[in-house]
PDB file of C-alpha atoms and ligand atoms in Angstrom:
ATOM      1  CA  UNK A   1     -14.750 -16.488  18.286  1.00 52.00           C
ATOM      2  CA  UNK A   2     -15.558 -13.463  16.119  1.00 57.00           C
ATOM      3  CA  UNK A   3     -12.129 -11.934  16.786  1.00 74.00           C
ATOM      4  CA  UNK A   4     -10.374 -15.135  15.687  1.00 92.00           C
ATOM      5  CA  UNK A   5     -11.374 -14.302  12.142  1.00 96.00           C
ATOM      6  CA  UNK A   6      -9.033 -11.292  12.289  1.00 98.00           C
ATOM      7  CA  UNK A   7      -6.050 -13.395  13.360  1.00 98.00           C
ATOM      8  CA  UNK A   8      -3.090 -13.681  10.996  1.00 98.00           C
ATOM      9  CA  UNK A   9      -1.347 -16.430  12.943  1.00 98.00           C
ATOM     10  CA  UNK A  10       0.730 -18.645  10.655  1.00 97.00           C
ATOM     11  CA  UNK A  11       0.441 -16.226   7.708  1.00 98.00           C
ATOM     12  CA  UNK A  12       3.211 -14.387   5.893  1.00 98.00           C
ATOM     13  CA  UNK A  13       2.660 -10.823   4.699  1.00 99.00           C
ATOM     14  CA  UNK A  14       4.896  -8.844   2.338  1.00 99.00           C
ATOM     15  CA  UNK A  15       4.650  -5.047   2.651  1.00 99.00           C
ATOM     16  CA  UNK A  16       6.204  -2.777   0.019  1.00 99.00           C
ATOM     17  CA  UNK A  17       7.309   0.716   1.009  1.00 98.00           C
ATOM     18  CA  UNK A  18       7.804  -0.382   4.613  1.00 98.00           C
ATOM     19  CA  UNK A  19      10.691   2.025   5.264  1.00 98.00           C
ATOM     20  CA  UNK A  20       8.372   4.919   6.212  1.00 97.00           C
ATOM     21  CA  UNK A  21       4.826   6.196   6.601  1.00 97.00           C
ATOM     22  CA  UNK A  22       1.895   3.847   6.137  1.00 98.00           C
ATOM     23  CA  UNK A  23       3.967   0.792   5.158  1.00 98.00           C
ATOM     24  CA  UNK A  24       6.121   1.077   8.283  1.00 98.00           C
ATOM     25  CA  UNK A  25       2.979   1.110  10.438  1.00 98.00           C
ATOM     26  CA  UNK A  26       1.227  -1.654   8.456  1.00 98.00           C
ATOM     27  CA  UNK A  27       4.203  -3.993   9.012  1.00 98.00           C
ATOM     28  CA  UNK A  28       3.947  -3.555  12.780  1.00 98.00           C
ATOM     29  CA  UNK A  29       0.164  -4.026  12.767  1.00 98.00           C
ATOM     30  CA  UNK A  30       0.305  -7.198  10.653  1.00 98.00           C
ATOM     31  CA  UNK A  31       3.017  -8.570  12.923  1.00 98.00           C
ATOM     32  CA  UNK A  32       0.985  -7.863  16.055  1.00 98.00           C
ATOM     33  CA  UNK A  33      -1.954  -9.703  14.435  1.00 98.00           C
ATOM     34  CA  UNK A  34       0.298 -12.773  14.190  1.00 98.00           C
ATOM     35  CA  UNK A  35       1.852 -12.627  10.704  1.00 98.00           C
ATOM     36  CA  UNK A  36       5.495 -13.043   9.796  1.00 98.00           C
ATOM     37  CA  UNK A  37       6.310  -9.911   7.821  1.00 99.00           C
ATOM     38  CA  UNK A  38       8.584  -9.363   4.857  1.00 99.00           C
ATOM     39  CA  UNK A  39       9.401  -5.669   4.719  1.00 98.00           C
ATOM     40  CA  UNK A  40      10.545  -4.226   1.400  1.00 98.00           C
ATOM     41  CA  UNK A  41      11.883  -0.852   0.229  1.00 98.00           C
ATOM     42  CA  UNK A  42      15.134   0.636  -1.097  1.00 98.00           C
ATOM     43  CA  UNK A  43      16.378   2.119   2.220  1.00 98.00           C
ATOM     44  CA  UNK A  44      17.578  -1.083   3.874  1.00 98.00           C
ATOM     45  CA  UNK A  45      18.946   0.716   6.964  1.00 98.00           C
ATOM     46  CA  UNK A  46      15.441   1.831   7.891  1.00 98.00           C
ATOM     47  CA  UNK A  47      14.076  -1.662   7.276  1.00 98.00           C
ATOM     48  CA  UNK A  48      16.712  -3.218   9.539  1.00 98.00           C
ATOM     49  CA  UNK A  49      15.719  -0.812  12.283  1.00 98.00           C
ATOM     50  CA  UNK A  50      12.043  -1.723  11.824  1.00 98.00           C
ATOM     51  CA  UNK A  51      12.876  -5.447  11.895  1.00 98.00           C
ATOM     52  CA  UNK A  52      14.621  -4.888  15.253  1.00 98.00           C
ATOM     53  CA  UNK A  53      11.559  -3.061  16.618  1.00 98.00           C
ATOM     54  CA  UNK A  54       9.294  -5.917  15.506  1.00 98.00           C
ATOM     55  CA  UNK A  55      11.632  -8.510  17.046  1.00 98.00           C
ATOM     56  CA  UNK A  56      11.573  -6.596  20.354  1.00 98.00           C
ATOM     57  CA  UNK A  57       7.773  -7.038  20.298  1.00 98.00           C
ATOM     58  CA  UNK A  58       8.278 -10.820  19.760  1.00 97.00           C
ATOM     59  CA  UNK A  59       7.432 -10.646  16.029  1.00 98.00           C
ATOM     60  CA  UNK A  60       9.363 -11.982  13.048  1.00 98.00           C
ATOM     61  CA  UNK A  61      10.368  -9.627  10.229  1.00 98.00           C
ATOM     62  CA  UNK A  62      12.626 -10.103   7.228  1.00 98.00           C
ATOM     63  CA  UNK A  63      14.014  -6.881   5.724  1.00 98.00           C
ATOM     64  CA  UNK A  64      14.551  -7.110   1.961  1.00 98.00           C
ATOM     65  CA  UNK A  65      15.991  -4.425  -0.269  1.00 98.00           C
ATOM     66  CA  UNK A  66      13.460  -4.080  -3.058  1.00 98.00           C
ATOM     67  CA  UNK A  67      12.853  -1.642  -5.902  1.00 98.00           C
ATOM     68  CA  UNK A  68       9.256  -2.058  -7.061  1.00 98.00           C
ATOM     69  CA  UNK A  69      10.177  -0.785 -10.541  1.00 98.00           C
ATOM     70  CA  UNK A  70      12.584  -3.702 -11.055  1.00 98.00           C
ATOM     71  CA  UNK A  71      11.185  -7.141 -11.861  1.00 98.00           C
ATOM     72  CA  UNK A  72      14.356  -8.989 -10.776  1.00 98.00           C
ATOM     73  CA  UNK A  73      14.391  -7.193  -7.447  1.00 98.00           C
ATOM     74  CA  UNK A  74      10.777  -8.261  -6.802  1.00 98.00           C
ATOM     75  CA  UNK A  75      11.480 -11.874  -7.737  1.00 98.00           C
ATOM     76  CA  UNK A  76      14.502 -11.930  -5.440  1.00 98.00           C
ATOM     77  CA  UNK A  77      12.421 -10.547  -2.541  1.00 98.00           C
ATOM     78  CA  UNK A  78       9.790 -13.287  -2.987  1.00 98.00           C
ATOM     79  CA  UNK A  79      12.539 -15.937  -3.193  1.00 98.00           C
ATOM     80  CA  UNK A  80      14.039 -14.690   0.087  1.00 98.00           C
ATOM     81  CA  UNK A  81      10.588 -14.553   1.696  1.00 98.00           C
ATOM     82  CA  UNK A  82       9.800 -18.144   0.693  1.00 98.00           C
ATOM     83  CA  UNK A  83      13.187 -19.311   1.896  1.00 98.00           C
ATOM     84  CA  UNK A  84      12.671 -17.703   5.324  1.00 98.00           C
ATOM     85  CA  UNK A  85       8.931 -18.118   5.950  1.00 98.00           C
ATOM     86  CA  UNK A  86       7.378 -20.203   3.131  1.00 96.00           C
ATOM     87  CA  UNK A  87       4.896 -18.779   0.602  1.00 98.00           C
ATOM     88  CA  UNK A  88       3.562 -15.204   0.905  1.00 98.00           C
ATOM     89  CA  UNK A  89      -0.166 -15.242   1.804  1.00 98.00           C
ATOM     90  CA  UNK A  90      -0.749 -11.490   1.971  1.00 99.00           C
ATOM     91  CA  UNK A  91       0.696  -8.791  -0.273  1.00 99.00           C
ATOM     92  CA  UNK A  92       0.344  -5.117   0.614  1.00 99.00           C
ATOM     93  CA  UNK A  93       1.097  -2.984  -2.454  1.00 99.00           C
ATOM     94  CA  UNK A  94       1.861   0.216  -0.600  1.00 98.00           C
ATOM     95  CA  UNK A  95       5.068   1.711  -2.107  1.00 98.00           C
ATOM     96  CA  UNK A  96       4.440   4.992  -3.869  1.00 98.00           C
ATOM     97  CA  UNK A  97       5.681   8.487  -4.667  1.00 97.00           C
ATOM     98  CA  UNK A  98       4.008  11.927  -4.678  1.00 95.00           C
ATOM     99  CA  UNK A  99       6.172  14.196  -6.883  1.00 95.00           C
ATOM    100  CA  UNK A 100       3.628  17.002  -7.562  1.00 96.00           C
ATOM    101  CA  UNK A 101       3.990  19.061 -10.745  1.00 97.00           C
ATOM    102  CA  UNK A 102       2.018  21.194 -13.203  1.00 98.00           C
ATOM    103  CA  UNK A 103       0.665  19.286 -16.183  1.00 98.00           C
ATOM    104  CA  UNK A 104       1.890  21.910 -18.681  1.00 98.00           C
ATOM    105  CA  UNK A 105       5.539  21.601 -17.696  1.00 98.00           C
ATOM    106  CA  UNK A 106       5.599  17.963 -16.603  1.00 98.00           C
ATOM    107  CA  UNK A 107       8.414  15.944 -18.162  1.00 98.00           C
ATOM    108  CA  UNK A 108       7.865  12.536 -19.720  1.00 98.00           C
ATOM    109  CA  UNK A 109      10.359  11.212 -17.213  1.00 98.00           C
ATOM    110  CA  UNK A 110       8.180  12.353 -14.303  1.00 98.00           C
ATOM    111  CA  UNK A 111       5.034  10.840 -15.880  1.00 98.00           C
ATOM    112  CA  UNK A 112       6.785   7.542 -16.640  1.00 98.00           C
ATOM    113  CA  UNK A 113       8.342   7.323 -13.187  1.00 98.00           C
ATOM    114  CA  UNK A 114       4.935   7.879 -11.588  1.00 98.00           C
ATOM    115  CA  UNK A 115       3.258   5.189 -13.705  1.00 98.00           C
ATOM    116  CA  UNK A 116       6.101   2.754 -13.106  1.00 98.00           C
ATOM    117  CA  UNK A 117       6.273   3.268  -9.328  1.00 98.00           C
ATOM    118  CA  UNK A 118       2.610   3.761  -8.431  1.00 98.00           C
ATOM    119  CA  UNK A 119       0.791   1.632 -11.024  1.00 99.00           C
ATOM    120  CA  UNK A 120       2.937  -0.846 -12.944  1.00 98.00           C
ATOM    121  CA  UNK A 121       4.589  -1.980  -9.699  1.00 98.00           C
ATOM    122  CA  UNK A 122       1.171  -3.114  -8.442  1.00 99.00           C
ATOM    123  CA  UNK A 123       0.720  -5.159 -11.616  1.00 98.00           C
ATOM    124  CA  UNK A 124       4.260  -6.627 -11.331  1.00 98.00           C
ATOM    125  CA  UNK A 125       4.026  -7.567  -7.647  1.00 99.00           C
ATOM    126  CA  UNK A 126       0.488  -8.913  -7.909  1.00 99.00           C
ATOM    127  CA  UNK A 127       1.438 -11.138 -10.833  1.00 98.00           C
ATOM    128  CA  UNK A 128       4.463 -12.508  -8.955  1.00 98.00           C
ATOM    129  CA  UNK A 129       2.433 -13.099  -5.785  1.00 99.00           C
ATOM    130  CA  UNK A 130      -0.553 -14.673  -7.563  1.00 99.00           C
ATOM    131  CA  UNK A 131       1.491 -17.061  -9.717  1.00 98.00           C
ATOM    132  CA  UNK A 132       3.372 -18.273  -6.650  1.00 98.00           C
ATOM    133  CA  UNK A 133       0.157 -18.748  -4.633  1.00 98.00           C
ATOM    134  CA  UNK A 134      -1.394 -20.726  -7.493  1.00 98.00           C
ATOM    135  CA  UNK A 135       1.756 -22.869  -7.773  1.00 98.00           C
ATOM    136  CA  UNK A 136       1.583 -23.630  -4.029  1.00 97.00           C
ATOM    137  CA  UNK A 137      -2.223 -24.205  -4.284  1.00 98.00           C
ATOM    138  CA  UNK A 138      -2.843 -21.584  -1.584  1.00 98.00           C
ATOM    139  CA  UNK A 139      -5.424 -18.867  -1.168  1.00 98.00           C
ATOM    140  CA  UNK A 140      -4.273 -15.291  -0.584  1.00 98.00           C
ATOM    141  CA  UNK A 141      -5.093 -11.628  -0.146  1.00 99.00           C
ATOM    142  CA  UNK A 142      -3.691  -8.699  -2.099  1.00 99.00           C
ATOM    143  CA  UNK A 143      -4.330  -5.216  -0.731  1.00 99.00           C
ATOM    144  CA  UNK A 144      -3.558  -2.218  -2.897  1.00 99.00           C
ATOM    145  CA  UNK A 145      -3.102   1.162  -1.273  1.00 99.00           C
ATOM    146  CA  UNK A 146      -4.850   3.456  -3.748  1.00 99.00           C
ATOM    147  CA  UNK A 147      -6.006   6.979  -2.816  1.00 98.00           C
ATOM    148  CA  UNK A 148      -9.131   9.102  -3.002  1.00 98.00           C
ATOM    149  CA  UNK A 149      -7.172  10.768  -5.814  1.00 98.00           C
ATOM    150  CA  UNK A 150      -7.963   7.653  -7.831  1.00 98.00           C
ATOM    151  CA  UNK A 151     -11.596   8.746  -7.551  1.00 98.00           C
ATOM    152  CA  UNK A 152     -11.239  12.548  -7.560  1.00 96.00           C
ATOM    153  CA  UNK A 153      -8.645  15.040  -8.818  1.00 97.00           C
ATOM    154  CA  UNK A 154      -6.454  17.780  -7.347  1.00 95.00           C
ATOM    155  CA  UNK A 155      -4.094  20.363  -8.871  1.00 96.00           C
ATOM    156  CA  UNK A 156      -0.522  19.314  -9.784  1.00 97.00           C
ATOM    157  CA  UNK A 157      -1.313  15.629  -9.438  1.00 98.00           C
ATOM    158  CA  UNK A 158      -2.537  14.621 -12.919  1.00 98.00           C
ATOM    159  CA  UNK A 159      -0.011  11.766 -13.082  1.00 98.00           C
ATOM    160  CA  UNK A 160      -0.645  10.621  -9.489  1.00 98.00           C
ATOM    161  CA  UNK A 161      -4.449  10.700  -9.848  1.00 98.00           C
ATOM    162  CA  UNK A 162      -4.246   8.804 -13.147  1.00 98.00           C
ATOM    163  CA  UNK A 163      -1.968   6.139 -11.653  1.00 99.00           C
ATOM    164  CA  UNK A 164      -4.217   5.686  -8.598  1.00 99.00           C
ATOM    165  CA  UNK A 165      -7.334   5.447 -10.810  1.00 99.00           C
ATOM    166  CA  UNK A 166      -5.425   2.695 -12.623  1.00 99.00           C
ATOM    167  CA  UNK A 167      -4.749   0.958  -9.299  1.00 99.00           C
ATOM    168  CA  UNK A 168      -8.482   0.968  -8.564  1.00 99.00           C
ATOM    169  CA  UNK A 169      -9.367  -0.510 -11.976  1.00 99.00           C
ATOM    170  CA  UNK A 170      -6.567  -3.069 -11.647  1.00 99.00           C
ATOM    171  CA  UNK A 171      -7.918  -4.048  -8.217  1.00 99.00           C
ATOM    172  CA  UNK A 172     -11.360  -4.717  -9.690  1.00 99.00           C
ATOM    173  CA  UNK A 173      -9.970  -6.574 -12.711  1.00 99.00           C
ATOM    174  CA  UNK A 174      -7.740  -8.811 -10.603  1.00 99.00           C
ATOM    175  CA  UNK A 175     -10.545  -9.326  -8.098  1.00 99.00           C
ATOM    176  CA  UNK A 176     -12.499 -10.835 -10.981  1.00 98.00           C
ATOM    177  CA  UNK A 177      -9.687 -12.838 -12.589  1.00 98.00           C
ATOM    178  CA  UNK A 178      -8.175 -14.260  -9.415  1.00 99.00           C
ATOM    179  CA  UNK A 179     -11.402 -15.087  -7.517  1.00 98.00           C
ATOM    180  CA  UNK A 180     -11.477 -18.636  -8.922  1.00 98.00           C
ATOM    181  CA  UNK A 181      -8.024 -19.182  -7.411  1.00 98.00           C
ATOM    182  CA  UNK A 182      -9.273 -17.986  -3.990  1.00 98.00           C
ATOM    183  CA  UNK A 183      -6.994 -14.967  -4.194  1.00 99.00           C
ATOM    184  CA  UNK A 184      -8.830 -11.845  -3.058  1.00 99.00           C
ATOM    185  CA  UNK A 185      -7.797  -8.418  -4.341  1.00 99.00           C
ATOM    186  CA  UNK A 186      -9.058  -5.260  -2.637  1.00 99.00           C
ATOM    187  CA  UNK A 187      -7.999  -1.649  -2.251  1.00 99.00           C
ATOM    188  CA  UNK A 188      -7.947   0.939   0.491  1.00 99.00           C
ATOM    189  CA  UNK A 189      -8.368   4.520  -0.748  1.00 98.00           C
ATOM    190  CA  UNK A 190      -7.101   6.822   2.028  1.00 98.00           C
ATOM    191  CA  UNK A 191      -7.667  10.541   2.236  1.00 98.00           C
ATOM    192  CA  UNK A 192      -4.884  12.705   3.653  1.00 98.00           C
ATOM    193  CA  UNK A 193      -2.856  10.975   6.359  1.00 98.00           C
ATOM    194  CA  UNK A 194       0.234  12.859   7.577  1.00 94.00           C
ATOM    195  CA  UNK A 195       3.428  11.028   6.497  1.00 93.00           C
ATOM    196  CA  UNK A 196       6.800  11.952   4.973  1.00 89.00           C
ATOM    197  CA  UNK A 197       5.044  12.202   1.596  1.00 89.00           C
ATOM    198  CA  UNK A 198       3.035  15.293   2.621  1.00 93.00           C
ATOM    199  CA  UNK A 199       4.532  16.511   5.902  1.00 92.00           C
ATOM    200  CA  UNK A 200       6.240  19.578   4.396  1.00 93.00           C
ATOM    201  CA  UNK A 201       3.001  20.774   2.771  1.00 93.00           C
ATOM    202  CA  UNK A 202       0.745  20.218   5.787  1.00 96.00           C
ATOM    203  CA  UNK A 203       3.279  21.942   8.082  1.00 95.00           C
ATOM    204  CA  UNK A 204       3.206  25.066   5.868  1.00 96.00           C
ATOM    205  CA  UNK A 205       0.667  27.892   6.172  1.00 97.00           C
ATOM    206  CA  UNK A 206      -1.174  26.863   2.939  1.00 95.00           C
ATOM    207  CA  UNK A 207      -1.281  23.302   4.283  1.00 96.00           C
ATOM    208  CA  UNK A 208      -2.749  24.446   7.598  1.00 97.00           C
ATOM    209  CA  UNK A 209      -5.314  26.562   5.681  1.00 97.00           C
ATOM    210  CA  UNK A 210      -6.205  23.502   3.625  1.00 95.00           C
ATOM    211  CA  UNK A 211      -6.915  21.490   6.764  1.00 97.00           C
ATOM    212  CA  UNK A 212      -9.056  24.295   8.237  1.00 96.00           C
ATOM    213  CA  UNK A 213     -11.010  24.954   5.040  1.00 94.00           C
ATOM    214  CA  UNK A 214     -11.164  21.694   3.107  1.00 94.00           C
ATOM    215  CA  UNK A 215     -10.968  18.770   5.531  1.00 97.00           C
ATOM    216  CA  UNK A 216     -14.527  17.993   6.751  1.00 97.00           C
ATOM    217  CA  UNK A 217     -13.209  16.848  10.157  1.00 97.00           C
ATOM    218  CA  UNK A 218     -10.789  19.823  10.288  1.00 97.00           C
ATOM    219  CA  UNK A 219      -7.900  17.399  10.773  1.00 97.00           C
ATOM    220  CA  UNK A 220      -5.760  14.918   8.871  1.00 97.00           C
ATOM    221  CA  UNK A 221      -6.131  11.187   9.299  1.00 98.00           C
ATOM    222  CA  UNK A 222      -3.830   9.133  11.508  1.00 97.00           C
ATOM    223  CA  UNK A 223      -2.155   5.916  10.338  1.00 97.00           C
ATOM    224  CA  UNK A 224      -3.994   4.000  13.082  1.00 97.00           C
ATOM    225  CA  UNK A 225      -7.271   4.867  11.375  1.00 98.00           C
ATOM    226  CA  UNK A 226      -6.352   2.550   8.476  1.00 98.00           C
ATOM    227  CA  UNK A 227      -5.767  -0.466  10.719  1.00 98.00           C
ATOM    228  CA  UNK A 228      -9.393  -1.699  10.802  1.00 98.00           C
ATOM    229  CA  UNK A 229      -9.776  -1.955   6.998  1.00 98.00           C
ATOM    230  CA  UNK A 230      -6.252  -3.374   6.656  1.00 98.00           C
ATOM    231  CA  UNK A 231      -6.910  -6.258   9.058  1.00 98.00           C
ATOM    232  CA  UNK A 232     -10.396  -6.841   7.652  1.00 98.00           C
ATOM    233  CA  UNK A 233      -9.045  -7.276   4.113  1.00 98.00           C
ATOM    234  CA  UNK A 234      -5.934  -9.230   5.133  1.00 99.00           C
ATOM    235  CA  UNK A 235      -7.716 -11.790   7.294  1.00 98.00           C
ATOM    236  CA  UNK A 236     -10.563 -14.310   7.088  1.00 98.00           C
ATOM    237  CA  UNK A 237     -12.838 -11.567   8.465  1.00 98.00           C
ATOM    238  CA  UNK A 238     -12.974 -10.347   4.843  1.00 98.00           C
ATOM    239  CA  UNK A 239     -13.120 -13.798   3.244  1.00 98.00           C
ATOM    240  CA  UNK A 240     -16.018 -12.952   0.865  1.00 98.00           C
ATOM    241  CA  UNK A 241     -14.626  -9.538  -0.124  1.00 98.00           C
ATOM    242  CA  UNK A 242     -12.868  -9.083  -3.423  1.00 99.00           C
ATOM    243  CA  UNK A 243     -12.716  -6.230  -5.923  1.00 98.00           C
ATOM    244  CA  UNK A 244     -13.749  -3.793  -3.161  1.00 98.00           C
ATOM    245  CA  UNK A 245     -12.417  -0.296  -2.624  1.00 98.00           C
ATOM    246  CA  UNK A 246     -12.678   0.977   0.955  1.00 98.00           C
ATOM    247  CA  UNK A 247     -12.482   4.743   1.345  1.00 98.00           C
ATOM    248  CA  UNK A 248     -10.981   6.021   4.617  1.00 98.00           C
ATOM    249  CA  UNK A 249     -10.930   9.792   4.312  1.00 98.00           C
ATOM    250  CA  UNK A 250     -12.739  11.624   7.112  1.00 98.00           C
ATOM    251  CA  UNK A 251     -15.464  12.605   4.640  1.00 98.00           C
ATOM    252  CA  UNK A 252     -13.259  14.102   1.889  1.00 97.00           C
ATOM    253  CA  UNK A 253     -15.174  12.198  -0.799  1.00 97.00           C
ATOM    254  CA  UNK A 254     -18.468  13.697   0.360  1.00 97.00           C
ATOM    255  CA  UNK A 255     -17.114  17.199   0.814  1.00 93.00           C
ATOM    256  CA  UNK A 256     -19.539  19.985  -0.130  1.00 87.00           C
ATOM    257  CA  UNK A 257     -19.028  21.560  -3.548  1.00 84.00           C
TER     258      UNK A 257
HETATM  259  P1  NDP B 301       6.025   7.736   2.285  1.00 81.55           P
HETATM  260  O1  NDP B 301       6.725   8.678   1.380  1.00 81.55           O
HETATM  261  O2  NDP B 301       6.152   7.930   3.757  1.00 81.55           O
HETATM  262  O3  NDP B 301       6.431   6.231   1.948  1.00 81.55           O
HETATM  263  C1  NDP B 301       6.561   5.778   0.636  1.00 81.55           C
HETATM  264  C2  NDP B 301       7.253   4.432   0.671  1.00 81.55           C
HETATM  265  O4  NDP B 301       7.359   3.942  -0.671  1.00 81.55           O
HETATM  266  C3  NDP B 301       8.656   4.489   1.244  1.00 81.55           C
HETATM  267  O5  NDP B 301       8.812   3.428   2.148  1.00 81.55           O
HETATM  268  C4  NDP B 301       9.553   4.292   0.034  1.00 81.55           C
HETATM  269  O6  NDP B 301      10.710   3.556   0.411  1.00 81.55           O
HETATM  270  C5  NDP B 301       8.654   3.439  -0.858  1.00 81.55           C
HETATM  271  N1  NDP B 301       9.050   3.522  -2.269  1.00 81.55           N
HETATM  272  C6  NDP B 301       9.003   4.583  -3.106  1.00 81.55           C
HETATM  273  N2  NDP B 301       9.497   4.241  -4.314  1.00 81.55           N
HETATM  274  C7  NDP B 301       9.889   2.934  -4.222  1.00 81.55           C
HETATM  275  C8  NDP B 301      10.503   2.028  -5.118  1.00 81.55           C
HETATM  276  N3  NDP B 301      10.816   2.365  -6.383  1.00 81.55           N
HETATM  277  N4  NDP B 301      10.741   0.769  -4.689  1.00 81.55           N
HETATM  278  C9  NDP B 301      10.428   0.397  -3.427  1.00 81.55           C
HETATM  279  N5  NDP B 301       9.867   1.213  -2.527  1.00 81.55           N
HETATM  280  C10 NDP B 301       9.602   2.472  -2.920  1.00 81.55           C
HETATM  281  O7  NDP B 301       4.495   7.792   1.811  1.00 81.55           O
HETATM  282  P2  NDP B 301       3.140   7.261   2.475  1.00 81.55           P
HETATM  283  O8  NDP B 301       3.416   6.293   3.550  1.00 81.55           O
HETATM  284  O9  NDP B 301       2.306   8.436   2.747  1.00 81.55           O
HETATM  285  O10 NDP B 301       2.489   6.508   1.221  1.00 81.55           O
HETATM  286  C11 NDP B 301       2.289   5.110   1.165  1.00 81.55           C
HETATM  287  C12 NDP B 301       1.231   4.827   0.104  1.00 81.55           C
HETATM  288  O11 NDP B 301       0.001   5.408   0.514  1.00 81.55           O
HETATM  289  C13 NDP B 301       1.540   5.406  -1.258  1.00 81.55           C
HETATM  290  O12 NDP B 301       1.147   4.497  -2.276  1.00 81.55           O
HETATM  291  C14 NDP B 301       0.660   6.653  -1.303  1.00 81.55           C
HETATM  292  O13 NDP B 301       0.344   7.032  -2.629  1.00 81.55           O
HETATM  293  C15 NDP B 301      -0.545   6.165  -0.538  1.00 81.55           C
HETATM  294  N6  NDP B 301      -1.371   7.228   0.014  1.00 81.55           N
HETATM  295  C16 NDP B 301      -0.888   8.063   0.984  1.00 81.55           C
HETATM  296  C17 NDP B 301      -1.708   9.051   1.499  1.00 81.55           C
HETATM  297  C18 NDP B 301      -1.248   9.993   2.546  1.00 81.55           C
HETATM  298  O14 NDP B 301      -1.971  10.980   2.820  1.00 81.55           O
HETATM  299  N7  NDP B 301      -0.097   9.787   3.164  1.00 81.55           N
HETATM  300  C19 NDP B 301      -3.084   9.230   1.024  1.00 81.55           C
HETATM  301  C20 NDP B 301      -3.489   8.284   0.022  1.00 81.55           C
HETATM  302  C21 NDP B 301      -2.646   7.326  -0.450  1.00 81.55           C
HETATM  303  P3  NDP B 301      12.210   3.787  -0.117  1.00 81.55           P
HETATM  304  O15 NDP B 301      12.342   5.228  -0.478  1.00 81.55           O
HETATM  305  O16 NDP B 301      13.053   3.368   1.051  1.00 81.55           O
HETATM  306  O17 NDP B 301      12.355   2.855  -1.275  1.00 81.55           O
END
């Protein structure tokens, strides 16, 4: 009975940035909870491979080439999703870039690209998803993958931390504005989880030192450790949650000064 509330049977979920890392894992998890999944990113070859993996596990996945910085590309992805599965109930705004760089030498291009990919994309996709849900008179859940760097700062990530802080404020604002339409908007703020975005750094000696000296649990997080919050927010188990930010960081936010 209690576990039924976590079921996503009959739902459709769209995951951005599903070609690697967290998004790739989220797509599989949402599928195993019963959802049809629409998997978006620019590297379509990787998405096709993921769709095959999901099909082998008896799930249904639709790979769609999507650039989250392009409005037309987003619209097209939603059109394809609706054609294949009907309206999108759950949107996971996960696509993002790292691109570290010193503030003093950072180009405007790097700043703009960060804001466009990591922040404005969340606004674009959420608006598309919410307007379609309202048109279909359906409730829905939007989950934004923020970061603890939206709450704290780190060197060489002024643009990233600013964009993720924006994602957190946008989550709260949309939680408020969309509540009357029964569309919930929440965020997960992960600490460091090893993926392609940070693998090179954490494999290096400075990265290993960081883990030993700065990570309270003396280890990185694993993608599986985000599954509980993801399913909670996506499903009816979180039906009275909106505007929330769930931190999953092995204690990084409460690290000693
Ligand atoms: P990865 O680099 O492994 O994955 C990033 C994904 O984003 C890829 O699938 C990439 O696909 C997609 N992407 C990037 N730009 C675009 C674009 N313009 N259009 C569409 N898709 C795009 O990183 P992670 O899995 O680690 O990161 C996922 C999210 O989690 C990000 O938002 C990140 O900021 C956040 N996060 C990650 C943490 C970590 O420690 N790993 C910690 C906190 C937050 P493609 O290149 O094929 O388009």
